[in-house]
mmCIF file of C-alpha atoms in Angstrom:
data_model
loop_
_atom_site.group_PDB
_atom_site.id
_atom_site.type_symbol
_atom_site.label_atom_id
_atom_site.label_comp_id
_atom_site.label_asym_id
_atom_site.label_seq_id
_atom_site.Cartn_x
_atom_site.Cartn_y
_atom_site.Cartn_z
ATOM 1 C CA UNK A 1345 0.000 0.000 0.000
ATOM 2 C CA UNK A 1346 1.251 3.482 -0.880
ATOM 3 C CA UNK A 1347 2.443 5.436 2.135
ATOM 4 C CA UNK A 1348 1.342 8.849 3.320
ATOM 5 C CA UNK A 1349 3.241 11.274 5.532
ATOM 6 C CA UNK A 1350 1.522 13.749 7.851
ATOM 7 C CA UNK A 1351 2.694 16.013 10.667
ATOM 8 C CA UNK A 1352 2.141 14.424 14.070
ATOM 9 C CA UNK A 1353 0.211 17.366 15.458
ATOM 10 C CA UNK A 1354 -1.134 20.790 14.618
ATOM 11 C CA UNK A 1355 -2.842 23.539 16.552
ATOM 12 C CA UNK A 1356 -5.288 26.138 15.366
ATOM 13 C CA UNK A 1357 -7.543 28.809 16.776
ATOM 14 C CA UNK A 1358 -11.282 28.465 16.825
ATOM 15 C CA UNK A 1359 -13.097 30.031 13.865
ATOM 16 C CA UNK A 1360 -9.922 30.184 11.773
ATOM 17 C CA UNK A 1361 -9.143 28.056 8.716
ATOM 18 C CA UNK A 1362 -6.980 24.965 9.118
ATOM 19 C CA UNK A 1363 -4.788 23.454 6.414
ATOM 20 C CA UNK A 1364 -3.754 19.858 7.084
ATOM 21 C CA UNK A 1365 -1.012 18.665 4.713
ATOM 22 C CA UNK A 1366 -0.329 15.157 3.440
ATOM 23 C CA UNK A 1367 2.504 13.871 1.289
ATOM 24 C CA UNK A 1368 2.021 10.771 -0.869
ATOM 25 C CA UNK A 1369 4.897 10.792 -3.324
ATOM 26 C CA UNK A 1370 4.471 7.116 -4.291
ATOM 27 C CA UNK A 1371 0.794 7.414 -5.202
ATOM 28 C CA UNK A 1372 -0.293 5.326 -8.178
ATOM 29 C CA UNK A 1373 -2.729 6.326 -10.891
ATOM 30 C CA UNK A 1374 -5.553 4.233 -9.432
ATOM 31 C CA UNK A 1375 -5.241 5.498 -5.849
ATOM 32 C CA UNK A 1376 -7.920 7.775 -4.485
ATOM 33 C CA UNK A 1377 -6.959 10.204 -1.706
ATOM 34 C CA UNK A 1378 -9.218 9.812 1.306
ATOM 35 C CA UNK A 1379 -9.422 11.710 4.559
ATOM 36 C CA UNK A 1380 -10.973 10.340 7.716
ATOM 37 C CA UNK A 1381 -11.029 11.745 11.201
ATOM 38 C CA UNK A 1382 -11.380 10.135 14.601
ATOM 39 C CA UNK A 1383 -12.817 11.957 17.573
ATOM 40 C CA UNK A 1384 -11.792 10.707 21.033
ATOM 41 C CA UNK A 1385 -13.186 7.262 21.911
ATOM 42 C CA UNK A 1386 -15.108 6.963 18.637
ATOM 43 C CA UNK A 1387 -14.697 5.112 15.366
ATOM 44 C CA UNK A 1388 -13.281 7.085 12.443
ATOM 45 C CA UNK A 1389 -15.620 9.016 10.197
ATOM 46 C CA UNK A 1390 -15.322 9.831 6.528
ATOM 47 C CA UNK A 1391 -14.445 13.422 5.685
ATOM 48 C CA UNK A 1392 -13.752 13.669 1.966
ATOM 49 C CA UNK A 1393 -12.033 11.975 -0.949
ATOM 50 C CA UNK A 1394 -10.745 12.878 -4.400
ATOM 51 C CA UNK A 1395 -8.750 11.621 -7.361
ATOM 52 C CA UNK A 1396 -7.311 14.565 -9.306
ATOM 53 C CA UNK A 1397 -9.564 17.595 -8.981
ATOM 54 C CA UNK A 1398 -10.152 19.661 -5.869
ATOM 55 C CA UNK A 1399 -13.279 18.649 -3.970
ATOM 56 C CA UNK A 1400 -15.661 20.432 -1.641
ATOM 57 C CA UNK A 1401 -18.325 19.109 0.680
ATOM 58 C CA UNK A 1402 -20.143 20.353 3.737
ATOM 59 C CA UNK A 1403 -17.342 19.278 6.065
ATOM 60 C CA UNK A 1404 -14.196 20.351 4.258
ATOM 61 C CA UNK A 1405 -12.318 20.984 1.029
ATOM 62 C CA UNK A 1406 -9.597 18.841 -0.476
ATOM 63 C CA UNK A 1407 -6.884 20.473 -2.546
ATOM 64 C CA UNK A 1408 -4.846 18.027 -4.627
ATOM 65 C CA UNK A 1409 -1.507 18.970 -6.153
ATOM 66 C CA UNK A 1410 -1.240 18.758 -9.913
ATOM 67 C CA UNK A 1411 1.284 15.902 -9.706
ATOM 68 C CA UNK A 1412 -0.915 14.221 -7.025
ATOM 69 C CA UNK A 1413 2.082 13.752 -4.761
ATOM 70 C CA UNK A 1414 0.547 15.838 -2.016
ATOM 71 C CA UNK A 1415 -2.816 17.073 -0.851
ATOM 72 C CA UNK A 1416 -4.254 19.423 1.753
ATOM 73 C CA UNK A 1417 -7.414 19.069 3.776
ATOM 74 C CA UNK A 1418 -8.952 22.451 4.475
ATOM 75 C CA UNK A 1419 -11.344 23.127 7.317
ATOM 76 C CA UNK A 1420 -12.671 26.559 6.506
ATOM 77 C CA UNK A 1421 -13.689 27.595 9.978
ATOM 78 C CA UNK A 1422 -12.485 25.358 12.787
ATOM 79 C CA UNK A 1423 -14.695 24.682 15.780
ATOM 80 C CA UNK A 1424 -13.859 22.939 19.032
ATOM 81 C CA UNK A 1425 -15.701 19.881 17.701
ATOM 82 C CA UNK A 1426 -13.114 19.563 14.932
ATOM 83 C CA UNK A 1427 -10.450 18.540 17.447
ATOM 84 C CA UNK A 1428 -9.578 15.023 16.306
ATOM 85 C CA UNK A 1429 -6.938 12.861 14.659
ATOM 86 C CA UNK A 1430 -7.067 13.319 10.884
ATOM 87 C CA UNK A 1431 -5.896 10.484 8.649
ATOM 88 C CA UNK A 1432 -4.854 10.853 5.021
ATOM 89 C CA UNK A 1433 -5.196 7.514 3.229
ATOM 90 C CA UNK A 1434 -4.667 6.183 -0.279
ATOM 91 C CA UNK A 1435 -7.215 3.662 -1.418
ATOM 92 C CA UNK A 1436 -8.344 1.848 -4.533
ATOM 93 C CA UNK A 1437 -11.862 2.472 -5.858
ATOM 94 C CA UNK A 1438 -13.576 -0.594 -4.447
ATOM 95 C CA UNK A 1439 -15.832 -1.461 -1.548
ATOM 96 C CA UNK A 1440 -13.528 -4.403 -0.852
ATOM 97 C CA UNK A 1441 -10.439 -2.211 -0.735
ATOM 98 C CA UNK A 1442 -8.988 -2.164 2.762
ATOM 99 C CA UNK A 1443 -7.874 0.986 4.527
ATOM 100 C CA UNK A 1444 -4.426 1.058 6.080
ATOM 101 C CA UNK A 1445 -4.102 3.866 8.597
ATOM 102 C CA UNK A 1446 -0.931 5.859 9.120
ATOM 103 C CA UNK A 1447 -0.243 7.806 12.275
ATOM 104 C CA UNK A 1448 -2.395 10.794 11.304
ATOM 105 C CA UNK A 1449 -2.319 14.399 12.507
ATOM 106 C CA UNK A 1450 -3.703 15.238 15.919
ATOM 107 C CA UNK A 1451 -5.473 18.582 15.545
ATOM 108 C CA UNK A 1452 -6.024 20.733 18.629
ATOM 109 C CA UNK A 1453 -8.288 23.764 18.563
ATOM 110 C CA UNK A 1454 -7.678 26.694 20.887
ATOM 111 C CA UNK A 1455 -10.836 28.505 22.046
ATOM 112 C CA UNK B 574 -25.179 7.899 5.546
ATOM 113 C CA UNK B 575 -24.962 4.223 6.323
ATOM 114 C CA UNK B 576 -24.869 3.130 9.932
ATOM 115 C CA UNK B 577 -22.673 0.478 11.465
ATOM 116 C CA UNK B 578 -23.292 -0.653 15.020
ATOM 117 C CA UNK B 579 -21.164 -2.645 17.425
ATOM 118 C CA UNK B 580 -22.153 -4.593 20.480
ATOM 119 C CA UNK B 581 -21.145 -4.420 23.223
ATOM 120 C CA UNK B 582 -19.680 -0.941 23.437
ATOM 121 C CA UNK B 583 -17.649 -1.888 26.472
ATOM 122 C CA UNK B 584 -16.759 -5.227 28.042
ATOM 123 C CA UNK B 585 -14.672 -6.273 31.008
ATOM 124 C CA UNK B 586 -13.753 -9.916 31.388
ATOM 125 C CA UNK B 587 -11.467 -12.191 33.324
ATOM 126 C CA UNK B 588 -8.295 -13.561 31.833
ATOM 127 C CA UNK B 589 -8.897 -16.855 30.034
ATOM 128 C CA UNK B 590 -12.465 -16.163 28.972
ATOM 129 C CA UNK B 591 -13.665 -15.604 25.410
ATOM 130 C CA UNK B 592 -15.419 -12.468 24.275
ATOM 131 C CA UNK B 593 -17.626 -12.021 21.212
ATOM 132 C CA UNK B 594 -18.013 -8.636 19.533
ATOM 133 C CA UNK B 595 -20.768 -8.076 16.982
ATOM 134 C CA UNK B 596 -20.655 -5.683 14.045
ATOM 135 C CA UNK B 597 -23.869 -4.949 12.164
ATOM 136 C CA UNK B 598 -24.617 -2.905 9.083
ATOM 137 C CA UNK B 599 -28.036 -1.468 9.794
ATOM 138 C CA UNK B 600 -29.331 -0.278 6.453
ATOM 139 C CA UNK B 601 -27.312 -1.967 3.729
ATOM 140 C CA UNK B 602 -25.740 -5.267 2.794
ATOM 141 C CA UNK B 603 -22.082 -5.575 3.626
ATOM 142 C CA UNK B 604 -20.221 -8.133 1.572
ATOM 143 C CA UNK B 605 -16.924 -7.158 3.117
ATOM 144 C CA UNK B 606 -16.222 -6.018 6.650
ATOM 145 C CA UNK B 607 -12.931 -5.062 8.235
ATOM 146 C CA UNK B 608 -11.756 -5.459 11.812
ATOM 147 C CA UNK B 609 -9.255 -3.126 13.461
ATOM 148 C CA UNK B 610 -7.727 -2.801 16.887
ATOM 149 C CA UNK B 611 -6.374 0.362 18.426
ATOM 150 C CA UNK B 612 -4.162 0.806 21.472
ATOM 151 C CA UNK B 613 -4.196 4.078 23.445
ATOM 152 C CA UNK B 614 -2.641 7.006 21.573
ATOM 153 C CA UNK B 615 -1.934 4.756 18.593
ATOM 154 C CA UNK B 616 -3.392 4.463 15.125
ATOM 155 C CA UNK B 617 -5.817 1.786 13.985
ATOM 156 C CA UNK B 618 -4.232 -1.503 12.984
ATOM 157 C CA UNK B 619 -6.059 -3.678 10.470
ATOM 158 C CA UNK B 620 -6.516 -7.197 11.818
ATOM 159 C CA UNK B 621 -8.537 -8.963 9.155
ATOM 160 C CA UNK B 622 -10.897 -8.700 6.225
ATOM 161 C CA UNK B 623 -14.159 -10.553 6.662
ATOM 162 C CA UNK B 624 -16.019 -11.768 3.586
ATOM 163 C CA UNK B 625 -19.603 -12.971 3.756
ATOM 164 C CA UNK B 626 -19.832 -16.731 3.354
ATOM 165 C CA UNK B 627 -16.098 -17.371 3.249
ATOM 166 C CA UNK B 628 -13.059 -17.446 5.487
ATOM 167 C CA UNK B 629 -11.578 -14.213 6.729
ATOM 168 C CA UNK B 630 -8.233 -12.963 5.483
ATOM 169 C CA UNK B 631 -5.885 -12.092 8.332
ATOM 170 C CA UNK B 632 -3.108 -9.532 8.251
ATOM 171 C CA UNK B 633 0.427 -10.652 8.933
ATOM 172 C CA UNK B 634 1.083 -11.253 12.604
ATOM 173 C CA UNK B 635 -2.584 -11.654 13.595
ATOM 174 C CA UNK B 636 -3.374 -15.090 15.008
ATOM 175 C CA UNK B 637 -6.453 -16.496 13.304
ATOM 176 C CA UNK B 638 -7.035 -19.035 16.073
ATOM 177 C CA UNK B 639 -6.952 -16.265 18.651
ATOM 178 C CA UNK B 640 -9.239 -13.859 16.830
ATOM 179 C CA UNK B 641 -12.077 -15.851 15.288
ATOM 180 C CA UNK B 642 -14.118 -14.035 12.663
ATOM 181 C CA UNK B 643 -17.480 -15.150 11.366
ATOM 182 C CA UNK B 644 -19.403 -13.360 8.631
ATOM 183 C CA UNK B 645 -22.460 -15.553 8.202
ATOM 184 C CA UNK B 646 -24.822 -12.919 6.823
ATOM 185 C CA UNK B 647 -24.669 -9.726 4.817
ATOM 186 C CA UNK B 648 -25.446 -7.633 7.875
ATOM 187 C CA UNK B 649 -23.449 -9.300 10.644
ATOM 188 C CA UNK B 650 -19.818 -10.079 11.308
ATOM 189 C CA UNK B 651 -18.514 -11.261 14.664
ATOM 190 C CA UNK B 652 -15.048 -11.172 16.194
ATOM 191 C CA UNK B 653 -14.378 -13.579 19.044
ATOM 192 C CA UNK B 654 -11.298 -13.015 21.165
ATOM 193 C CA UNK B 655 -10.544 -16.477 22.507
ATOM 194 C CA UNK B 656 -8.843 -17.056 25.861
ATOM 195 C CA UNK B 657 -8.383 -13.352 26.346
ATOM 196 C CA UNK B 658 -5.393 -12.017 28.251
ATOM 197 C CA UNK B 659 -4.611 -8.521 29.543
ATOM 198 C CA UNK B 660 -2.499 -7.761 26.449
ATOM 199 C CA UNK B 661 -5.668 -8.207 24.346
ATOM 200 C CA UNK B 662 -7.193 -5.186 26.078
ATOM 201 C CA UNK B 663 -7.804 -2.709 23.293
ATOM 202 C CA UNK B 664 -10.375 -0.740 21.311
ATOM 203 C CA UNK B 665 -11.832 -2.953 18.560
ATOM 204 C CA UNK B 666 -13.469 -1.276 15.575
ATOM 205 C CA UNK B 667 -15.242 -2.710 12.553
ATOM 206 C CA UNK B 668 -15.942 -1.049 9.246
ATOM 207 C CA UNK B 669 -17.641 -1.706 5.967
ATOM 208 C CA UNK B 670 -18.872 0.070 2.873
ATOM 209 C CA UNK B 671 -22.085 0.059 0.956
ATOM 210 C CA UNK B 672 -21.540 -1.225 -2.578
ATOM 211 C CA UNK B 673 -23.529 1.724 -3.838
ATOM 212 C CA UNK B 674 -21.125 4.219 -2.298
ATOM 213 C CA UNK B 675 -17.966 2.166 -2.254
ATOM 214 C CA UNK B 676 -15.634 5.078 -1.849
ATOM 215 C CA UNK B 677 -16.765 5.754 1.699
ATOM 216 C CA UNK B 678 -16.017 3.393 4.560
ATOM 217 C CA UNK B 679 -18.395 3.433 7.506
ATOM 218 C CA UNK B 680 -16.947 2.642 10.896
ATOM 219 C CA UNK B 681 -18.638 1.291 13.955
ATOM 220 C CA UNK B 682 -18.412 3.161 17.264
ATOM 221 C CA UNK B 683 -15.910 0.662 18.638
ATOM 222 C CA UNK B 684 -15.822 -1.842 21.495
ATOM 223 C CA UNK B 685 -13.512 -1.279 24.411
ATOM 224 C CA UNK B 686 -12.268 -4.583 25.790
ATOM 225 C CA UNK B 687 -10.601 -4.731 29.187
ATOM 226 C CA UNK B 688 -9.177 -8.066 30.309
ATOM 227 C CA UNK B 689 -8.391 -8.318 33.993
#
């Protein structure tokens, strides 16, 4: 499985934008870029995914570099409820495709 | 979105006993389910892939006789931790995806196992 690299931790202020980076220099052409987050003592939840183009949904935006070797998850206006571990994952387009988690980025939000 | 439930949410047992954890997909059929374990302050580690009607596929280093997986129906997979010991204490999480939206994995809320 292709590997992703993320900073161990980041801090941000409430109501400010947050940019969470992810490097995936060995990404293959069939890998989708997924982001999940895990709040304390809960299972992970899906945030967003993309292949080549930037993506927006109600939770976040995903900016994908032109060479696809890196991506950035953007939370436009952080709230205290966004404090979580964010995982950047590469995955094939298939319901049977397993997810291998890296260490993720622990995001703290200052009130 | 799809909902995945786990039961129990928390279990405490004595060393040497076996514990069964259930994972259910509530509103869709799950051909494939995944089982993870997570130690405190660590990331999720994939244990096995459970396929409905066939044997599970275990990741390297995971003992299949220790962690028994059964996926007898399209809505239920079970993980049984046999002869549990304190080192098996962990947070166990299942996940699956709806074939209609196979880019999104849905995770259960997790089961916290404590072995005394």
